[in-house]
PDB file of C-alpha atoms in Angstrom:
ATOM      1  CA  UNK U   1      14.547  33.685 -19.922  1.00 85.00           C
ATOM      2  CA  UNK U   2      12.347  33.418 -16.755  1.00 92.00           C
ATOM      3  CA  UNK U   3      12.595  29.575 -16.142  1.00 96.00           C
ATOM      4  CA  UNK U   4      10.203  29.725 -12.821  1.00 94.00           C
ATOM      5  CA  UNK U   5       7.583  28.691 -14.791  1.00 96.00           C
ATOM      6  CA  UNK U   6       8.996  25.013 -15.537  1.00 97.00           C
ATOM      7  CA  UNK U   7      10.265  24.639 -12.535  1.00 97.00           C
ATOM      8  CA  UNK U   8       6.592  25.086 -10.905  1.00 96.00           C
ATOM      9  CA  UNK U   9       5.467  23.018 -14.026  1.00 97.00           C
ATOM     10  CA  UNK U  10       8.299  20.441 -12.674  1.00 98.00           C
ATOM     11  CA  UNK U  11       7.041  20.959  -8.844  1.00 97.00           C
ATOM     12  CA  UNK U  12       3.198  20.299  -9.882  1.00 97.00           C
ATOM     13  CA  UNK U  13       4.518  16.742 -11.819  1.00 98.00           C
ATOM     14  CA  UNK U  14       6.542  15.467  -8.674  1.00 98.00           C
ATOM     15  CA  UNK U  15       3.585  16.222  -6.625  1.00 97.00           C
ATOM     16  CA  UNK U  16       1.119  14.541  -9.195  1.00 97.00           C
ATOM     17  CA  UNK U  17       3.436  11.462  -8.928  1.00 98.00           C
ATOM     18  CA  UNK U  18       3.929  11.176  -5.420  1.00 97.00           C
ATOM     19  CA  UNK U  19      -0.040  11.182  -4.795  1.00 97.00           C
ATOM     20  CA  UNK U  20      -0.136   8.985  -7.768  1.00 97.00           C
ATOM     21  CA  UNK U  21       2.449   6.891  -5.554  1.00 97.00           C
ATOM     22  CA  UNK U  22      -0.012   7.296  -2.330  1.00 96.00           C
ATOM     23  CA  UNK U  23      -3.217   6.070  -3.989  1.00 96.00           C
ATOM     24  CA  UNK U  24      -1.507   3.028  -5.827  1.00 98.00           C
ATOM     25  CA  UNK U  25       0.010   2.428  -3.103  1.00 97.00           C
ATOM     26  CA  UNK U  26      -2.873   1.857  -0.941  1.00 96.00           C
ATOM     27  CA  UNK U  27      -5.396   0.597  -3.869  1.00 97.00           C
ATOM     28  CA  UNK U  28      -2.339  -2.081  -3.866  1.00 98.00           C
ATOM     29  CA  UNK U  29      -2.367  -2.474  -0.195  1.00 96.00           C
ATOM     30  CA  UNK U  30      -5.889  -2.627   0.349  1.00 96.00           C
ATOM     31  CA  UNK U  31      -6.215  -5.825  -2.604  1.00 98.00           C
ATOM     32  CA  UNK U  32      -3.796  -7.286  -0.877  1.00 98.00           C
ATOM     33  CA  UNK U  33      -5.801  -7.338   2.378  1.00 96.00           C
ATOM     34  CA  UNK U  34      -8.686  -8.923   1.030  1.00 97.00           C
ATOM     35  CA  UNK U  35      -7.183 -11.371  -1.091  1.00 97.00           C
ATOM     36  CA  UNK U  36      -7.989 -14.814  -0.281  1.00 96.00           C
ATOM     37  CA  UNK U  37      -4.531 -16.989  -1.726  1.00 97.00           C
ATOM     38  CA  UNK U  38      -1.222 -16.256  -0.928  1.00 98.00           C
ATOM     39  CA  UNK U  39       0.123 -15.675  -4.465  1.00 98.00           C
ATOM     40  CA  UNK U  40      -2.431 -12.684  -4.956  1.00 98.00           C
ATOM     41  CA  UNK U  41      -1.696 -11.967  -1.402  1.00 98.00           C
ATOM     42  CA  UNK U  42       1.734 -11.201  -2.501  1.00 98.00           C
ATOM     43  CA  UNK U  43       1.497  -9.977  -6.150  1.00 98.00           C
ATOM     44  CA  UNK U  44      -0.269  -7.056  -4.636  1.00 98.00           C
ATOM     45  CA  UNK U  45       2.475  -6.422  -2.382  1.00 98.00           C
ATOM     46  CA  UNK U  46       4.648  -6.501  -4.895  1.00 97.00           C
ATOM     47  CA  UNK U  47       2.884  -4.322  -6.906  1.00 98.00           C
ATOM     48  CA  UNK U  48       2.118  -1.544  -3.574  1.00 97.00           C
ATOM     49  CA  UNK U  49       5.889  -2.111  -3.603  1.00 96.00           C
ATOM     50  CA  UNK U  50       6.423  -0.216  -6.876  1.00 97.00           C
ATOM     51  CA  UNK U  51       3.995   2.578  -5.814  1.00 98.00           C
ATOM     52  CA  UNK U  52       6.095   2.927  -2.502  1.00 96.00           C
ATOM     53  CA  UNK U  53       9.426   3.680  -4.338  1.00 96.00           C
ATOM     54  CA  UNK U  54       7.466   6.318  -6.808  1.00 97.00           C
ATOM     55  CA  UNK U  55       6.578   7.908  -2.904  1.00 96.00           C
ATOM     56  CA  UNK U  56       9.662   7.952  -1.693  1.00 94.00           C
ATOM     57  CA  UNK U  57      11.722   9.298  -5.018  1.00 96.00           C
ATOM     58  CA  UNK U  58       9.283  11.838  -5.292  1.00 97.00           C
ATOM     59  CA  UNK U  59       8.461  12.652  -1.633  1.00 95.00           C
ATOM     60  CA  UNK U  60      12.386  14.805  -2.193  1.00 96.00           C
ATOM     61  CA  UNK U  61      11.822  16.203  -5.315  1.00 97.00           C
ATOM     62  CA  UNK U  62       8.777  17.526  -3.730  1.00 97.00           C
ATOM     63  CA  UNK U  63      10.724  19.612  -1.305  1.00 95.00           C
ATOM     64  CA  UNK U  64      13.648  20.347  -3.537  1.00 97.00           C
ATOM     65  CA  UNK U  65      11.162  21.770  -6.730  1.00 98.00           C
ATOM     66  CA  UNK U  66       9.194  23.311  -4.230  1.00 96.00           C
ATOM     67  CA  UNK U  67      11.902  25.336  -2.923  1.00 96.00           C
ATOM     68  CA  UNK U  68      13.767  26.079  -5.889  1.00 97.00           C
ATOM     69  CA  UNK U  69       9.387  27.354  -7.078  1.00 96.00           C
ATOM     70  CA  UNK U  70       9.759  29.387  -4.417  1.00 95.00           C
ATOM     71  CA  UNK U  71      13.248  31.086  -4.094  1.00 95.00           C
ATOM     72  CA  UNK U  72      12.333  31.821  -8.319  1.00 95.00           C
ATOM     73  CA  UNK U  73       9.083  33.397  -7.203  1.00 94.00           C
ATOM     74  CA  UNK U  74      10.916  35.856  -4.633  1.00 94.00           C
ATOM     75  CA  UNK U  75       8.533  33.828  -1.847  1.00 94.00           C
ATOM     76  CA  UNK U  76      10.071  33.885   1.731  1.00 94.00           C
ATOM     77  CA  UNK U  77      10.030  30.243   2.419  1.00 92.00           C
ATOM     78  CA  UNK U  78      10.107  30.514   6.280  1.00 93.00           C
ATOM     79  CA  UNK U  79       7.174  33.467   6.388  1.00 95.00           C
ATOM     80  CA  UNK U  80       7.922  35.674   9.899  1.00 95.00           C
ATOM     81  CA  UNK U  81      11.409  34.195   9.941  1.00 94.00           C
ATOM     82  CA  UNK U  82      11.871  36.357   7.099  1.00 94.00           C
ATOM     83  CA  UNK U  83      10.197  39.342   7.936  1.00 93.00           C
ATOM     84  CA  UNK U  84       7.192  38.073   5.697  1.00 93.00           C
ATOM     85  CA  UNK U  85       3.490  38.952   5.887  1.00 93.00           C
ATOM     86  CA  UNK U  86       2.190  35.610   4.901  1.00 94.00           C
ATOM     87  CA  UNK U  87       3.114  31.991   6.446  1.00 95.00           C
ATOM     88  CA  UNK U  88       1.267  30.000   4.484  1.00 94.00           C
ATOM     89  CA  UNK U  89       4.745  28.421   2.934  1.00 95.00           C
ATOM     90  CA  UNK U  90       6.377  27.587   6.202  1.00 96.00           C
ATOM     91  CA  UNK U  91       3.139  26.192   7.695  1.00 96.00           C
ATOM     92  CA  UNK U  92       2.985  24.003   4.624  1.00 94.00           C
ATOM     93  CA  UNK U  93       6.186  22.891   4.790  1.00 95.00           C
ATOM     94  CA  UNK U  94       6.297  22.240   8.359  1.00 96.00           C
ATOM     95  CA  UNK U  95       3.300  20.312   7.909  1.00 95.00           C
ATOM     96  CA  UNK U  96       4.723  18.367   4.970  1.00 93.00           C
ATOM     97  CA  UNK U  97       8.266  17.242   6.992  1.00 93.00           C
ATOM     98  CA  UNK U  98       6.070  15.936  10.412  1.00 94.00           C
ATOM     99  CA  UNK U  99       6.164  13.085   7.842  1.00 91.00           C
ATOM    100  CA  UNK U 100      10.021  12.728   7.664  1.00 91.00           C
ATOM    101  CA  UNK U 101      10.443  11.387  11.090  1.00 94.00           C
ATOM    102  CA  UNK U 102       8.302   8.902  10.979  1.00 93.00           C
ATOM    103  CA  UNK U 103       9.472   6.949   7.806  1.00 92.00           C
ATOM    104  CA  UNK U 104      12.229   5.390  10.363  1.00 91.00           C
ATOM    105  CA  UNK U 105      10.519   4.755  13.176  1.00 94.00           C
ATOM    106  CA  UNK U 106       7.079   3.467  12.394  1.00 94.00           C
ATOM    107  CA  UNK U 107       7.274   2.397   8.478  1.00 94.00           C
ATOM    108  CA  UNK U 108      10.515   0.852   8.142  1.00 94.00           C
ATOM    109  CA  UNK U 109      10.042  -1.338  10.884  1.00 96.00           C
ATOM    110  CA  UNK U 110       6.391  -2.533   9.559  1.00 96.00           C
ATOM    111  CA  UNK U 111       7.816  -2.777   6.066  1.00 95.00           C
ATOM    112  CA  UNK U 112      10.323  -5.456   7.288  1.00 97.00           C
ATOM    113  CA  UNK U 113       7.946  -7.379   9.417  1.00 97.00           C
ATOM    114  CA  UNK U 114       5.550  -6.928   6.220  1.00 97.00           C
ATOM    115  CA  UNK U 115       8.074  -8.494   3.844  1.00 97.00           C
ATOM    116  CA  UNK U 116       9.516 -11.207   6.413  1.00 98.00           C
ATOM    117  CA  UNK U 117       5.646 -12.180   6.927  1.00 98.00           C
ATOM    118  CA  UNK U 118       5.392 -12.123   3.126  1.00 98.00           C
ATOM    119  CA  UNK U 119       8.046 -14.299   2.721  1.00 98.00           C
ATOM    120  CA  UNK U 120       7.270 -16.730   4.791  1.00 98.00           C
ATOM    121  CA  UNK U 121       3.583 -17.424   3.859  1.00 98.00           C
ATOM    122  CA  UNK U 122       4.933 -17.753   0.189  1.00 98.00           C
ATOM    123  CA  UNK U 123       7.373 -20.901   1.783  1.00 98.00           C
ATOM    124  CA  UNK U 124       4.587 -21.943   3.442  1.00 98.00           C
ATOM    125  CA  UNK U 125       1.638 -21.662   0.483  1.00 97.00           C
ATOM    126  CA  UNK U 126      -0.699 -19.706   2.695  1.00 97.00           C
ATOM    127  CA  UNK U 127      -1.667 -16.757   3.964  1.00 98.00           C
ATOM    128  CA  UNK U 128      -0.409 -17.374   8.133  1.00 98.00           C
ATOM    129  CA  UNK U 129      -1.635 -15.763  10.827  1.00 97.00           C
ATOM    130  CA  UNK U 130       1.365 -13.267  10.773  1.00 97.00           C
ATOM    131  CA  UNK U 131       0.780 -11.998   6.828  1.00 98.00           C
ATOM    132  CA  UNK U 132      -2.587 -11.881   8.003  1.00 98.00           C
ATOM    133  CA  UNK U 133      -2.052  -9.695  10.900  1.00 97.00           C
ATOM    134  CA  UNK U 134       0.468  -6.976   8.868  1.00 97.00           C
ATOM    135  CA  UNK U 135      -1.757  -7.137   6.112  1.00 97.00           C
ATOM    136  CA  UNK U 136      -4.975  -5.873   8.473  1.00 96.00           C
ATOM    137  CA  UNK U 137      -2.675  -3.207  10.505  1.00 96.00           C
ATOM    138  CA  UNK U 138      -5.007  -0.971  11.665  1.00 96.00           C
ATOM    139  CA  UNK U 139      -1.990   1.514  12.901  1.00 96.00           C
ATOM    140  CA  UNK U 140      -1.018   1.257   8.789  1.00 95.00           C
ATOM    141  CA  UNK U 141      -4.440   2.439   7.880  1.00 94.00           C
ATOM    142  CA  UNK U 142      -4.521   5.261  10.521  1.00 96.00           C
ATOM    143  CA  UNK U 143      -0.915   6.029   9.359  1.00 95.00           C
ATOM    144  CA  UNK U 144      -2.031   6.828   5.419  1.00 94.00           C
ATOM    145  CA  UNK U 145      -5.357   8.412   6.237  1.00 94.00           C
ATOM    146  CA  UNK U 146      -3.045  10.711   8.328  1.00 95.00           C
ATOM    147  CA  UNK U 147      -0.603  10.603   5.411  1.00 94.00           C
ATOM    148  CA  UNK U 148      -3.512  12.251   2.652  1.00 94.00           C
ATOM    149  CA  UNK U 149      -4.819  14.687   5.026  1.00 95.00           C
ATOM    150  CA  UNK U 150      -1.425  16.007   5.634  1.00 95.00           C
ATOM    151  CA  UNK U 151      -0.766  16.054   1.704  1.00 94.00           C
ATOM    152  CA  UNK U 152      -4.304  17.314   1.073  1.00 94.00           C
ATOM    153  CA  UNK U 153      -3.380  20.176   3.571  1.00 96.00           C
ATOM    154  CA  UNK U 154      -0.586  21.392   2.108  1.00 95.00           C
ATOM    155  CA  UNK U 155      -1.688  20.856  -1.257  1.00 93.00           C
ATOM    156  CA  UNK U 156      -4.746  23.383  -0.385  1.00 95.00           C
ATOM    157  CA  UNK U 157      -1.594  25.948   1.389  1.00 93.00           C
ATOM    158  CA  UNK U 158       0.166  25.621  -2.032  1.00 93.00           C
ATOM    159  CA  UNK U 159      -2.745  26.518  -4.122  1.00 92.00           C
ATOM    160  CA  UNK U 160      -5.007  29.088  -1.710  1.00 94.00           C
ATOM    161  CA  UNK U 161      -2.612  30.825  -0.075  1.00 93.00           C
ATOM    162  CA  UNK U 162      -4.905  31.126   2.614  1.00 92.00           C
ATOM    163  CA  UNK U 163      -2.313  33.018   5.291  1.00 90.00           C
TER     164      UNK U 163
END
């Protein structure tokens, strides 16, 4: 029995709930910014908080179903490496890892300074000047528009093929 065929089925669902995890993510983000009391404020937080864990279980199963897609298929994951003909695979993957680097050094640190700043405004029954400030990040913004054209990129490499 030629299993392949699940596991792309399997590849296809982590990627539908990792961009599921993207867009709630910043729909949850986003009300966040332009709520006006601290309790919303933070609600949506904690709900862009939920989204962010679907991101980052799925951003590995991505890879990992991807691969395993690919090895079934015969495909020559790192194209010329290989001796391939086509590179659309590496280039997608390549693409999809520039992402892996900077989990540690740019989000992590925002995500603590986002929660400490949460935190505190709850204490204090206001949105401060410091929830207000990680909460209208313009490097965050640039960040995830960067994030869905890289996704949106590969996702077209996956489907067309194109090289």
């Amino acid at each position: 029995m030629d299993i392949a065929p699940f596991v792309i089925v399997l590849h296809v669902g982590c990627v539908l709930w990792m961009v599921s995890g993207i867009v709630g993510r910043g729909v949850s983000f986003s009300l966040a910014g332009k709520a006006k009391e601290v309790v919303s404020a933070c609600a949506h937080l904690k709900n862009g908080d939920v989204f962010e864990k679907m991101v980052v279980l799925a951003s590995p199963a991505v890879l990992i179903t991807g691969f395993a897609a690919a090895a079934m298929r015969h495909y020559k994951t790192f194209g010329f490496l290989q001796g391939a003909q086509t590179n659309w695979l590496l280039s997608g993957t390549l693409v999809y890892v520039i992402l892996v680097p900077l989990i540690p050094l740019f989000l992590v640190p925002r995500r603590k300074r986002r929660e400490a700043a949460a935190e505190d405004a709850m204490k204090k029954g206001t949105i401060t000047p410091e929830l207000r400030a990680v909460l209208d990040d313009p490097a965050i913004r640039r960040f995830r528009v960067f994030e869905m054209v890289l996704i949106a990129i590969v996702v077209t490499m996956m489907v067309a093929k194109p090289f």
